[in-house]
Tab-separated table of C-alpha atoms and ligand atoms in Angstrom:
chain	number	residue	atom	x	y	z
A	1	MET	CA	-32.893	22.407	3.194
A	2	THR	CA	-30.412	23.435	0.492
A	3	LYS	CA	-27.019	24.353	1.971
A	4	THR	CA	-25.471	27.135	-0.084
A	5	ALA	CA	-21.867	28.262	0.309
A	6	VAL	CA	-20.203	31.357	-1.127
A	7	TYR	CA	-16.550	31.185	-2.151
A	8	PRO	CA	-15.523	34.847	-2.449
A	9	GLY	CA	-12.307	36.238	-3.894
A	10	SER	CA	-10.654	38.349	-6.552
A	11	PHE	CA	-9.921	35.439	-8.926
A	12	ASP	CA	-7.519	37.551	-11.013
A	13	PRO	CA	-7.316	35.068	-12.654
A	14	ILE	CA	-8.795	31.824	-11.355
A	15	HIS	CA	-6.037	29.200	-10.949
A	16	LEU	CA	-5.859	25.501	-10.087
A	17	GLY	CA	-5.745	26.178	-6.337
A	18	HIS	CA	-9.090	27.987	-6.632
A	19	VAL	CA	-10.519	25.185	-8.800
A	20	ASP	CA	-9.463	22.617	-6.193
A	21	ILE	CA	-11.138	24.543	-3.348
A	22	THR	CA	-14.279	24.985	-5.477
A	23	GLN	CA	-14.428	21.300	-6.368
A	24	ARG	CA	-14.020	20.226	-2.748
A	25	SER	CA	-16.648	22.761	-1.621
A	26	ALA	CA	-19.019	21.443	-4.265
A	27	SER	CA	-18.797	18.004	-2.676
A	28	LEU	CA	-19.514	19.428	0.794
A	29	PHE	CA	-22.405	21.793	-0.033
A	30	ASP	CA	-25.506	21.533	-2.218
A	31	ARG	CA	-24.729	24.734	-4.067
A	32	VAL	CA	-21.531	26.774	-4.322
A	33	ILE	CA	-21.460	30.355	-5.546
A	34	VAL	CA	-18.018	31.471	-6.621
A	35	ALA	CA	-18.314	35.202	-5.925
A	36	VAL	CA	-15.941	37.435	-7.857
A	37	TYR	CA	-15.367	40.680	-5.993
A	38	ASN	CA	-15.634	43.568	-8.440
A	39	ARG	CA	-13.359	46.075	-6.717
A	40	PRO	CA	-10.558	44.433	-4.764
A	41	ASN	CA	-7.810	46.662	-3.444
A	42	LYS	CA	-5.287	45.103	-5.828
A	43	ARG	CA	-3.618	45.868	-9.121
A	44	LEU	CA	-5.800	43.827	-11.466
A	45	MET	CA	-4.821	42.028	-14.644
A	46	PHE	CA	-8.351	41.244	-15.824
A	47	THR	CA	-11.576	43.250	-15.710
A	48	SER	CA	-14.464	42.089	-13.538
A	49	GLU	CA	-16.271	40.736	-16.594
A	50	GLN	CA	-13.181	38.843	-17.743
A	51	ARG	CA	-12.573	37.386	-14.272
A	52	VAL	CA	-16.183	36.171	-14.148
A	53	ALA	CA	-16.082	34.756	-17.689
A	54	LEU	CA	-12.794	32.923	-17.068
A	55	ALA	CA	-14.062	31.434	-13.792
A	56	ARG	CA	-17.393	30.471	-15.351
A	57	GLU	CA	-15.754	28.600	-18.216
A	58	ALA	CA	-13.180	26.957	-15.935
A	59	LEU	CA	-15.899	25.679	-13.571
A	60	GLN	CA	-18.552	24.768	-16.130
A	61	ASP	CA	-18.262	21.024	-15.451
A	62	PHE	CA	-19.405	21.352	-11.828
A	63	PRO	CA	-23.221	21.263	-11.960
A	64	ASN	CA	-23.780	22.761	-8.503
A	65	VAL	CA	-21.337	25.656	-8.962
A	66	GLU	CA	-22.288	29.122	-10.207
A	67	VAL	CA	-20.141	32.208	-10.719
A	68	CYS	CA	-21.422	35.694	-9.802
A	69	LEU	CA	-19.978	39.186	-9.648
A	70	TYR	CA	-20.560	41.103	-6.432
A	71	GLY	CA	-19.551	44.413	-4.906
A	72	ASP	CA	-21.276	44.531	-1.519
A	73	LEU	CA	-20.081	43.350	1.822
A	74	THR	CA	-19.559	39.609	1.447
A	75	VAL	CA	-22.019	38.785	4.251
A	76	ALA	CA	-24.658	41.010	2.647
A	77	PHE	CA	-24.173	39.223	-0.662
A	78	ALA	CA	-24.339	35.837	1.104
A	79	ARG	CA	-27.584	36.812	2.860
A	80	GLN	CA	-29.062	38.082	-0.388
A	81	ILE	CA	-28.547	34.740	-2.149
A	82	GLY	CA	-29.541	32.611	0.861
A	83	ALA	CA	-26.043	31.317	1.699
A	84	SER	CA	-25.065	30.487	5.272
A	85	VAL	CA	-21.408	29.542	4.724
A	86	LEU	CA	-18.360	31.407	3.415
A	87	VAL	CA	-15.592	29.186	2.060
A	88	ARG	CA	-11.985	30.334	2.074
A	89	GLY	CA	-8.735	28.562	1.267
A	90	LEU	CA	-5.658	28.397	3.485
A	91	ARG	CA	-2.235	27.941	1.967
A	92	VAL	CA	0.402	28.948	4.448
A	93	ILE	CA	0.366	29.956	8.098
A	94	SER	CA	0.455	33.628	7.119
A	95	ASP	CA	-2.921	33.215	5.350
A	96	PHE	CA	-4.421	32.250	8.677
A	97	GLU	CA	-3.988	35.647	10.267
A	98	LEU	CA	-5.976	37.507	7.616
A	99	GLU	CA	-8.576	34.755	7.229
A	100	TYR	CA	-9.071	34.668	11.001
A	101	GLN	CA	-9.539	38.439	11.114
A	102	MET	CA	-12.012	38.315	8.219
A	103	ALA	CA	-13.905	35.370	9.711
A	104	LEU	CA	-14.277	37.196	13.041
A	105	THR	CA	-15.300	40.402	11.274
A	106	ASN	CA	-17.881	38.618	9.174
A	107	ASN	CA	-19.175	36.816	12.244
A	108	GLN	CA	-19.514	40.177	13.989
A	109	LEU	CA	-21.475	41.507	11.011
A	110	ASP	CA	-23.683	38.427	10.714
A	111	PRO	CA	-23.443	35.656	13.352
A	112	ASN	CA	-25.672	33.436	11.202
A	113	ILE	CA	-22.979	33.064	8.560
A	114	GLU	CA	-20.137	30.626	9.249
A	115	THR	CA	-16.704	30.720	7.630
A	116	VAL	CA	-15.258	27.349	6.628
A	117	CYS	CA	-11.560	27.271	5.673
A	118	LEU	CA	-10.241	24.418	3.571
A	119	MET	CA	-6.519	23.611	3.557
A	120	THR	CA	-4.923	23.897	0.177
A	121	HIS	CA	-3.946	20.757	-1.695
A	122	LYS	CA	-0.178	20.379	-1.219
A	123	ASP	CA	0.379	20.801	-4.968
A	124	TYR	CA	-1.032	24.324	-4.825
A	125	ALA	CA	0.358	25.592	-1.528
A	126	PHE	CA	2.716	27.973	-3.364
A	127	LEU	CA	0.165	29.138	-5.903
A	128	THR	CA	-1.282	32.635	-5.962
A	129	SER	CA	-2.847	34.758	-8.690
A	130	SER	CA	0.067	37.172	-8.201
A	131	ILE	CA	2.538	34.448	-9.119
A	132	VAL	CA	0.498	33.619	-12.236
A	133	LYS	CA	0.490	37.326	-13.165
A	134	GLU	CA	4.190	37.761	-12.555
A	135	ILE	CA	5.198	34.693	-14.602
A	136	THR	CA	2.988	35.861	-17.470
A	137	LEU	CA	4.116	39.480	-17.505
A	138	LEU	CA	7.762	38.424	-17.435
A	139	GLY	CA	7.174	36.254	-20.499
A	140	GLY	CA	7.036	32.858	-18.761
A	141	ASP	CA	4.540	30.043	-19.169
A	142	ALA	CA	1.971	29.729	-16.367
A	143	SER	CA	-0.187	27.193	-18.195
A	144	ALA	CA	0.564	24.371	-15.720
A	145	LEU	CA	-0.947	26.477	-12.933
A	146	VAL	CA	-4.268	27.471	-14.466
A	147	PRO	CA	-7.206	25.915	-16.337
A	148	PRO	CA	-6.706	25.727	-20.148
A	149	ASN	CA	-9.049	28.649	-20.921
A	150	VAL	CA	-7.098	30.875	-18.517
A	151	ALA	CA	-3.819	29.762	-20.111
A	152	SER	CA	-5.180	30.941	-23.496
A	153	ALA	CA	-6.314	34.258	-22.033
A	154	LEU	CA	-2.886	34.790	-20.445
A	155	ARG	CA	-1.136	34.064	-23.759
A	156	ALA	CA	-3.413	36.520	-25.588
A	157	LEU	CA	-2.858	39.164	-22.962
A	158	ARG	CA	0.916	38.712	-23.009
A	159	GLU	CA	0.949	39.002	-26.812
A	160	SER	CA	-1.028	42.244	-26.647
A	161	LEU	CA	1.480	43.880	-24.307
A	162	PRO	CA	4.715	45.655	-25.257
A	163	ASP	CA	7.951	43.730	-24.905
A	164	PRO	CA	9.408	44.105	-22.347
A	165	VAL	CA	6.386	44.865	-20.187
A	166	ASP	CA	6.714	47.834	-17.858
A	167	PHE	CA	6.239	45.785	-14.732
A	168	THR	CA	7.841	45.850	-11.336
A	169	PRO	CA	7.841	42.369	-9.817
A	170	GLY	CA	6.303	42.310	-6.390
A	171	VAL	CA	5.092	38.886	-5.421
A	172	SER	CA	3.715	38.268	-2.003
A	173	VAL	CA	2.618	34.825	-0.911
A	174	ARG	CA	-0.627	36.495	0.053
A	175	ASP	CA	-2.284	37.657	-3.173
B	201	LIG	P1	-8.682	37.392	-2.136
B	201	LIG	O1	-8.430	38.692	-2.833
B	201	LIG	O2	-9.989	37.307	-1.437
B	201	LIG	O3	-7.535	36.862	-1.314
B	201	LIG	P2	-8.074	35.373	-4.058
B	201	LIG	O4	-8.669	35.241	-5.393
B	201	LIG	O5	-6.628	35.660	-3.981
B	201	LIG	O6	-8.933	36.431	-3.356
B	201	LIG	O7	-8.356	34.079	-3.211
B	201	LIG	C1	-9.668	33.673	-2.899
B	201	LIG	C2	-9.596	32.590	-1.856
B	201	LIG	O8	-8.902	31.465	-2.399
B	201	LIG	C3	-8.836	32.983	-0.584
B	201	LIG	O9	-9.461	32.357	0.525
B	201	LIG	C4	-7.474	32.378	-0.785
B	201	LIG	O10	-6.822	32.086	0.438
B	201	LIG	C5	-7.850	31.108	-1.539
B	201	LIG	N1	-6.735	30.619	-2.315
B	201	LIG	C6	-5.971	31.313	-3.177
B	201	LIG	N2	-4.994	30.545	-3.680
B	201	LIG	C7	-5.150	29.307	-3.128
B	201	LIG	C8	-4.435	28.069	-3.225
B	201	LIG	N3	-3.340	27.947	-3.975
B	201	LIG	N4	-4.902	27.016	-2.515
B	201	LIG	C9	-5.990	27.163	-1.730
B	201	LIG	N5	-6.686	28.295	-1.562
B	201	LIG	C10	-6.271	29.359	-2.258
């Protein structure tokens, strides 16, 4: 039987920590759906369509990975596409608290769906989409932290914005 996993998140934008978790999931499961949540409770840099397009291009070399947009409860989306596993990444201890709460909530909503958390690669333990956004908006170069297509999109976005950008830094380790 095909084992399908969903890797849900905001992916605003996808970065190398996300790519690493996706790649490792793709070696554990037959099929991995990277599920881009269309209305996260966050200040977004990219539209839903852009976040999907960037993730799709960044992950195009993994044959068993697909990228979808979704807006339902994650477990409902997982059920709908026949997935039985949710993949999440853990960077720092503080991630654990929220991931644990979400895993228990999702288990309450659907006990047939398991959450699997993968530890971040040590190179990406500090990396969040918020950090990528903050570097970019303050005029820095985040290209070492993201796939090349995302680096281009960040450059284009930065060039389209006024200088200096009206932006209040507010990084949290949690995105
Ligand atoms: P969310 O809004 O769901 O937190 P994100 O796009 O920020 O969405 O992250 C999606 C998933 O990827 C989360 O499980 C998050 O912990 C994980 N993740 C984010 N950054 C990293 C990283 N540097 N290393 C490993 N996992 C990460």
